[in-house]
Amino acid sequence: ENVNREKKLIIFEGEKSTLKHFCQEKGMGYSVSIGGHEISEMQKNFIIKNTSDDTEIIIAFDKDIMKDESYLINHCRMFSKYRKTSYVYDKYNIIGEKDSPIDCGYKRWAYLLKHRIDIK
């Protein structure tokens, strides 16, 4: 319901990040966690099957994974044939080395989300 309303689905690595997102959005979050930093074919298919064509898929992996931008781009390409796709990238080093993008408070998260990078 929330994903359909926002037309966005944020993919985090860990469940804690999804819980933080739902708290920040006052129970109206639109994120999921994959329990790691590898999106399986089954997870990809589930996401595509259960989101509308106009839903943007946003990859928001932890900073240690985020350092490898090509890794993020490759994961985005799993969805870019089917959906608008983007990824969160900390180019100004505003979060810690092992943090999730949402770990350092609402203002930093909002900044990172606003300045996410689109995949064409």
Coordinates of N, CA and C in Angstrom, one line a residue:
E1 N 0.8 -1.2 0.0 CA 0.0 0.0 0.0 C 0.9 1.3 0.0
N2 N 1.9 1.3 0.9 CA 2.7 2.5 1.0 C 3.6 2.6 -0.3
V3 N 4.1 1.5 -0.8 CA 4.9 1.5 -2.0 C 4.1 2.1 -3.2
N4 N 2.8 1.6 -3.3 CA 1.9 2.1 -4.3 C 1.7 3.6 -4.2
R5 N 1.5 4.1 -3.0 CA 1.2 5.5 -2.7 C 2.4 6.3 -3.1
E6 N 3.6 5.9 -2.7 CA 4.8 6.7 -2.9 C 5.4 6.5 -4.2
K7 N 5.1 5.4 -4.9 CA 5.7 5.1 -6.2 C 7.2 4.8 -6.0
K8 N 7.6 4.4 -4.8 CA 9.1 4.1 -4.6 C 9.2 2.9 -3.7
L9 N 10.2 2.1 -3.9 CA 10.6 1.0 -3.0 C 12.1 1.1 -2.7
I10 N 12.4 1.3 -1.5 CA 13.8 1.4 -1.1 C 14.3 0.0 -0.6
I11 N 15.4 -0.4 -1.1 CA 16.0 -1.7 -0.7 C 17.2 -1.5 0.2
F12 N 17.1 -1.9 1.4 CA 18.2 -1.8 2.4 C 18.7 -3.2 2.6
E13 N 19.9 -3.3 3.1 CA 20.5 -4.6 3.5 C 19.9 -5.2 4.7
G14 N 19.7 -4.4 5.8 CA 19.3 -5.0 7.0 C 17.9 -4.6 7.5
E15 N 17.3 -5.4 8.3 CA 16.0 -5.2 8.8 C 15.9 -3.9 9.7
K16 N 17.0 -3.7 10.4 CA 17.1 -2.5 11.3 C 16.8 -1.2 10.5
S17 N 17.4 -1.1 9.3 CA 17.2 0.1 8.4 C 15.8 0.2 8.0
T18 N 15.1 -0.9 7.7 CA 13.7 -0.8 7.3 C 12.9 -0.4 8.5
L19 N 13.2 -0.9 9.7 CA 12.4 -0.4 10.9 C 12.6 1.1 11.1
K20 N 13.9 1.6 11.0 CA 14.1 3.0 11.1 C 13.4 3.8 10.1
H21 N 13.3 3.3 8.9 CA 12.6 4.0 7.8 C 11.1 4.1 8.2
F22 N 10.5 3.0 8.6 CA 9.1 3.0 9.0 C 8.9 4.0 10.2
C23 N 9.8 4.0 11.1 CA 9.6 5.0 12.2 C 9.7 6.4 11.8
Q24 N 10.6 6.7 10.9 CA 10.8 8.1 10.4 C 9.6 8.5 9.6
E25 N 9.0 7.5 8.9 CA 7.8 7.8 8.1 C 6.5 7.6 8.9
K26 N 6.6 7.5 10.2 CA 5.4 7.3 11.1 C 4.5 6.2 10.6
G27 N 5.2 5.0 10.4 CA 4.4 3.8 10.0 C 4.1 3.7 8.5
M28 N 4.4 4.7 7.8 CA 4.1 4.7 6.3 C 5.3 4.5 5.4
G29 N 6.2 3.7 5.9 CA 7.5 3.5 5.2 C 7.2 2.7 3.9
Y30 N 8.2 2.7 3.0 CA 8.1 2.0 1.7 C 9.4 1.4 1.4
S31 N 9.9 0.6 2.4 CA 11.2 0.0 2.2 C 11.1 -1.5 2.6
V32 N 12.1 -2.2 2.1 CA 12.3 -3.7 2.4 C 13.8 -3.9 2.7
S33 N 14.1 -5.0 3.3 CA 15.5 -5.4 3.5 C 15.7 -6.8 2.9
I34 N 16.9 -7.0 2.4 CA 17.2 -8.3 1.7 C 18.0 -9.2 2.6
G35 N 18.4 -8.7 3.8 CA 19.1 -9.6 4.7 C 20.6 -9.8 4.2
G36 N 21.2 -8.9 3.5 CA 22.5 -9.0 3.0 C 22.8 -8.0 2.0
H37 N 23.8 -8.2 1.2 CA 24.0 -7.2 0.1 C 24.0 -7.8 -1.3
E38 N 23.4 -9.0 -1.4 CA 23.2 -9.6 -2.7 C 21.7 -9.8 -2.9
I39 N 21.2 -9.3 -4.0 CA 19.8 -9.4 -4.4 C 19.7 -10.7 -5.2
S40 N 19.0 -11.7 -4.7 CA 18.9 -12.9 -5.5 C 17.9 -12.8 -6.6
E41 N 17.9 -13.7 -7.5 CA 17.0 -13.7 -8.7 C 15.6 -13.8 -8.2
M42 N 15.4 -14.6 -7.1 CA 14.0 -14.8 -6.6 C 13.5 -13.5 -5.9
Q43 N 14.4 -12.8 -5.2 CA 14.0 -11.5 -4.7 C 13.7 -10.5 -5.8
K44 N 14.5 -10.5 -6.8 CA 14.3 -9.5 -7.9 C 12.9 -9.8 -8.5
N45 N 12.6 -11.1 -8.8 CA 11.4 -11.4 -9.4 C 10.2 -11.1 -8.6
F46 N 10.3 -11.3 -7.3 CA 9.3 -11.0 -6.3 C 9.0 -9.5 -6.3
I47 N 10.0 -8.7 -6.3 CA 9.9 -7.2 -6.3 C 9.2 -6.7 -7.6
I48 N 9.7 -7.2 -8.7 CA 9.1 -6.8 -10.0 C 7.6 -7.2 -10.1
K49 N 7.3 -8.5 -9.6 CA 5.9 -9.0 -9.7 C 5.0 -8.2 -8.8
N50 N 5.5 -7.7 -7.7 CA 4.7 -7.0 -6.7 C 4.8 -5.5 -6.6
T51 N 5.3 -4.9 -7.6 CA 5.4 -3.4 -7.7 C 4.8 -3.0 -9.1
S52 N 4.2 -1.9 -9.2 CA 3.7 -1.4 -10.4 C 4.8 -0.9 -11.3
D53 N 4.5 -0.7 -12.6 CA 5.5 -0.3 -13.6 C 6.0 1.1 -13.3
D54 N 5.3 1.9 -12.6 CA 5.8 3.3 -12.3 C 6.4 3.4 -10.9
T55 N 6.8 2.3 -10.3 CA 7.5 2.3 -9.0 C 9.0 2.4 -9.2
E56 N 9.6 3.4 -8.6 CA 11.0 3.5 -8.6 C 11.7 2.6 -7.6
I57 N 12.7 1.8 -8.0 CA 13.5 0.9 -7.1 C 14.7 1.7 -6.7
I58 N 14.9 1.8 -5.4 CA 16.1 2.6 -4.9 C 17.0 1.7 -4.1
I59 N 18.2 1.5 -4.5 CA 19.2 0.6 -3.8 C 19.8 1.5 -2.7
A60 N 19.8 1.2 -1.4 CA 20.4 1.9 -0.4 C 21.2 1.0 0.5
F61 N 22.3 0.5 0.0 CA 23.1 -0.4 0.7 C 24.1 0.4 1.7
D62 N 24.6 -0.4 2.6 CA 25.5 0.2 3.7 C 26.8 0.8 3.0
K63 N 27.4 1.7 3.8 CA 28.6 2.5 3.3 C 29.7 1.6 2.8
D64 N 30.0 0.5 3.5 CA 31.1 -0.4 3.1 C 30.8 -1.0 1.7
I65 N 29.6 -1.3 1.4 CA 29.2 -1.8 0.0 C 29.2 -0.6 -1.0
M66 N 28.7 0.5 -0.5 CA 28.5 1.7 -1.3 C 29.8 2.2 -1.9
K67 N 30.9 1.9 -1.3 CA 32.2 2.3 -1.8 C 32.5 1.8 -3.2
D68 N 31.9 0.7 -3.5 CA 32.1 0.1 -4.9 C 30.9 0.5 -5.7
E69 N 31.0 1.6 -6.3 CA 29.8 2.2 -7.1 C 29.4 1.2 -8.2
S70 N 30.3 0.6 -8.9 CA 30.0 -0.3 -9.9 C 29.1 -1.5 -9.4
Y71 N 29.3 -1.9 -8.2 CA 28.5 -3.0 -7.6 C 27.1 -2.5 -7.4
L72 N 26.9 -1.2 -7.0 CA 25.5 -0.7 -6.9 C 24.9 -0.6 -8.3
I73 N 25.6 -0.1 -9.3 CA 25.1 0.0 -10.6 C 24.7 -1.3 -11.2
N74 N 25.5 -2.4 -10.9 CA 25.1 -3.7 -11.4 C 23.8 -4.2 -10.8
H75 N 23.6 -3.9 -9.5 CA 22.4 -4.3 -8.8 C 21.2 -3.5 -9.3
C76 N 21.4 -2.2 -9.6 CA 20.4 -1.4 -10.2 C 20.0 -2.0 -11.6
R77 N 20.9 -2.4 -12.4 CA 20.6 -2.9 -13.7 C 19.8 -4.2 -13.7
M78 N 19.7 -4.9 -12.5 CA 18.8 -6.0 -12.4 C 17.3 -5.5 -12.6
F79 N 17.1 -4.3 -12.2 CA 15.7 -3.7 -12.3 C 15.5 -2.7 -13.4
S80 N 16.5 -2.1 -13.9 CA 16.4 -1.0 -14.8 C 15.7 -1.3 -16.1
K81 N 15.6 -2.5 -16.5 CA 14.8 -2.9 -17.7 C 13.3 -2.8 -17.5
Y82 N 13.0 -2.9 -16.2 CA 11.6 -3.0 -15.8 C 11.0 -1.8 -15.1
R83 N 11.9 -1.1 -14.4 CA 11.4 0.0 -13.5 C 12.5 1.1 -13.5
K84 N 12.0 2.3 -13.2 CA 13.0 3.4 -12.9 C 13.8 2.9 -11.7
T85 N 15.1 3.2 -11.8 CA 16.0 2.6 -10.8 C 17.1 3.7 -10.4
S86 N 17.4 3.7 -9.1 CA 18.4 4.6 -8.7 C 19.1 4.0 -7.5
Y87 N 20.2 4.7 -7.0 CA 20.9 4.2 -5.8 C 21.4 5.4 -5.0
V88 N 21.5 5.1 -3.7 CA 22.0 6.1 -2.8 C 23.5 6.0 -2.7
Y89 N 24.2 7.2 -2.8 CA 25.6 7.2 -2.8 C 26.1 8.3 -2.0
D90 N 27.0 8.1 -1.0 CA 27.5 9.1 -0.1 C 28.8 9.7 -0.6
K91 N 28.7 10.6 -1.6 CA 29.9 11.1 -2.2 C 30.5 12.2 -1.4
Y92 N 29.8 12.7 -0.4 CA 30.4 13.7 0.5 C 30.8 13.2 1.9
N93 N 30.8 11.9 2.0 CA 31.3 11.2 3.2 C 30.6 11.7 4.5
I94 N 29.3 11.7 4.5 CA 28.5 12.2 5.6 C 28.0 11.1 6.6
I95 N 28.3 9.8 6.2 CA 27.9 8.7 7.1 C 29.2 7.9 7.4
G96 N 29.1 7.1 8.5 CA 30.3 6.3 8.9 C 30.6 5.2 8.0
E97 N 31.8 4.6 8.2 CA 32.3 3.5 7.3 C 31.4 2.3 7.3
K98 N 30.7 2.0 8.3 CA 29.9 0.7 8.3 C 28.4 1.0 8.5
D99 N 28.0 2.3 8.3 CA 26.6 2.7 8.5 C 25.8 2.4 7.3
S100 N 24.5 2.2 7.6 CA 23.5 2.2 6.6 C 23.2 3.7 6.3
P101 N 22.7 4.0 5.1 CA 22.4 5.4 4.8 C 21.4 6.1 5.8
I102 N 20.6 5.3 6.4 CA 19.6 5.9 7.3 C 20.0 5.9 8.8
D103 N 21.2 5.4 9.1 CA 21.7 5.3 10.5 C 22.0 6.7 11.1
C104 N 22.3 7.7 10.3 CA 22.9 9.0 10.9 C 21.8 10.1 11.0
G105 N 20.6 9.7 11.2 CA 19.6 10.7 11.4 C 18.8 11.1 10.1
Y106 N 17.7 11.7 10.4 CA 16.7 12.0 9.3 C 17.3 13.0 8.3
K107 N 18.0 14.0 8.7 CA 18.5 15.1 7.8 C 19.5 14.5 6.8
R108 N 20.4 13.7 7.3 CA 21.4 13.1 6.4 C 20.8 12.1 5.5
W109 N 19.8 11.3 6.0 CA 19.1 10.3 5.1 C 18.4 11.1 4.1
A110 N 17.6 12.1 4.4 CA 16.9 12.9 3.5 C 17.8 13.5 2.4
Y111 N 18.9 13.9 2.8 CA 19.9 14.5 1.8 C 20.4 13.4 0.8
L112 N 20.8 12.3 1.4 CA 21.2 11.2 0.5 C 20.1 10.7 -0.4
L113 N 18.9 10.6 0.1 CA 17.8 10.1 -0.7 C 17.5 11.1 -1.8
K114 N 17.5 12.4 -1.5 CA 17.2 13.5 -2.5 C 18.2 13.5 -3.6
H115 N 19.5 13.2 -3.3 CA 20.6 13.3 -4.2 C 21.0 11.9 -4.8
R116 N 20.1 10.9 -4.7 CA 20.4 9.6 -5.3 C 20.7 9.7 -6.8
I117 N 21.3 8.7 -7.3 CA 21.8 8.7 -8.7 C 20.9 7.8 -9.5
D118 N 20.3 8.3 -10.6 CA 19.5 7.6 -11.5 C 20.3 6.7 -12.4
I119 N 19.7 5.6 -12.7 CA 20.3 4.7 -13.7 C 19.4 4.8 -15.0
K120 N 20.1 5.1 -16.1 CA 19.3 5.2 -17.3 C 19.3 3.9 -18.1

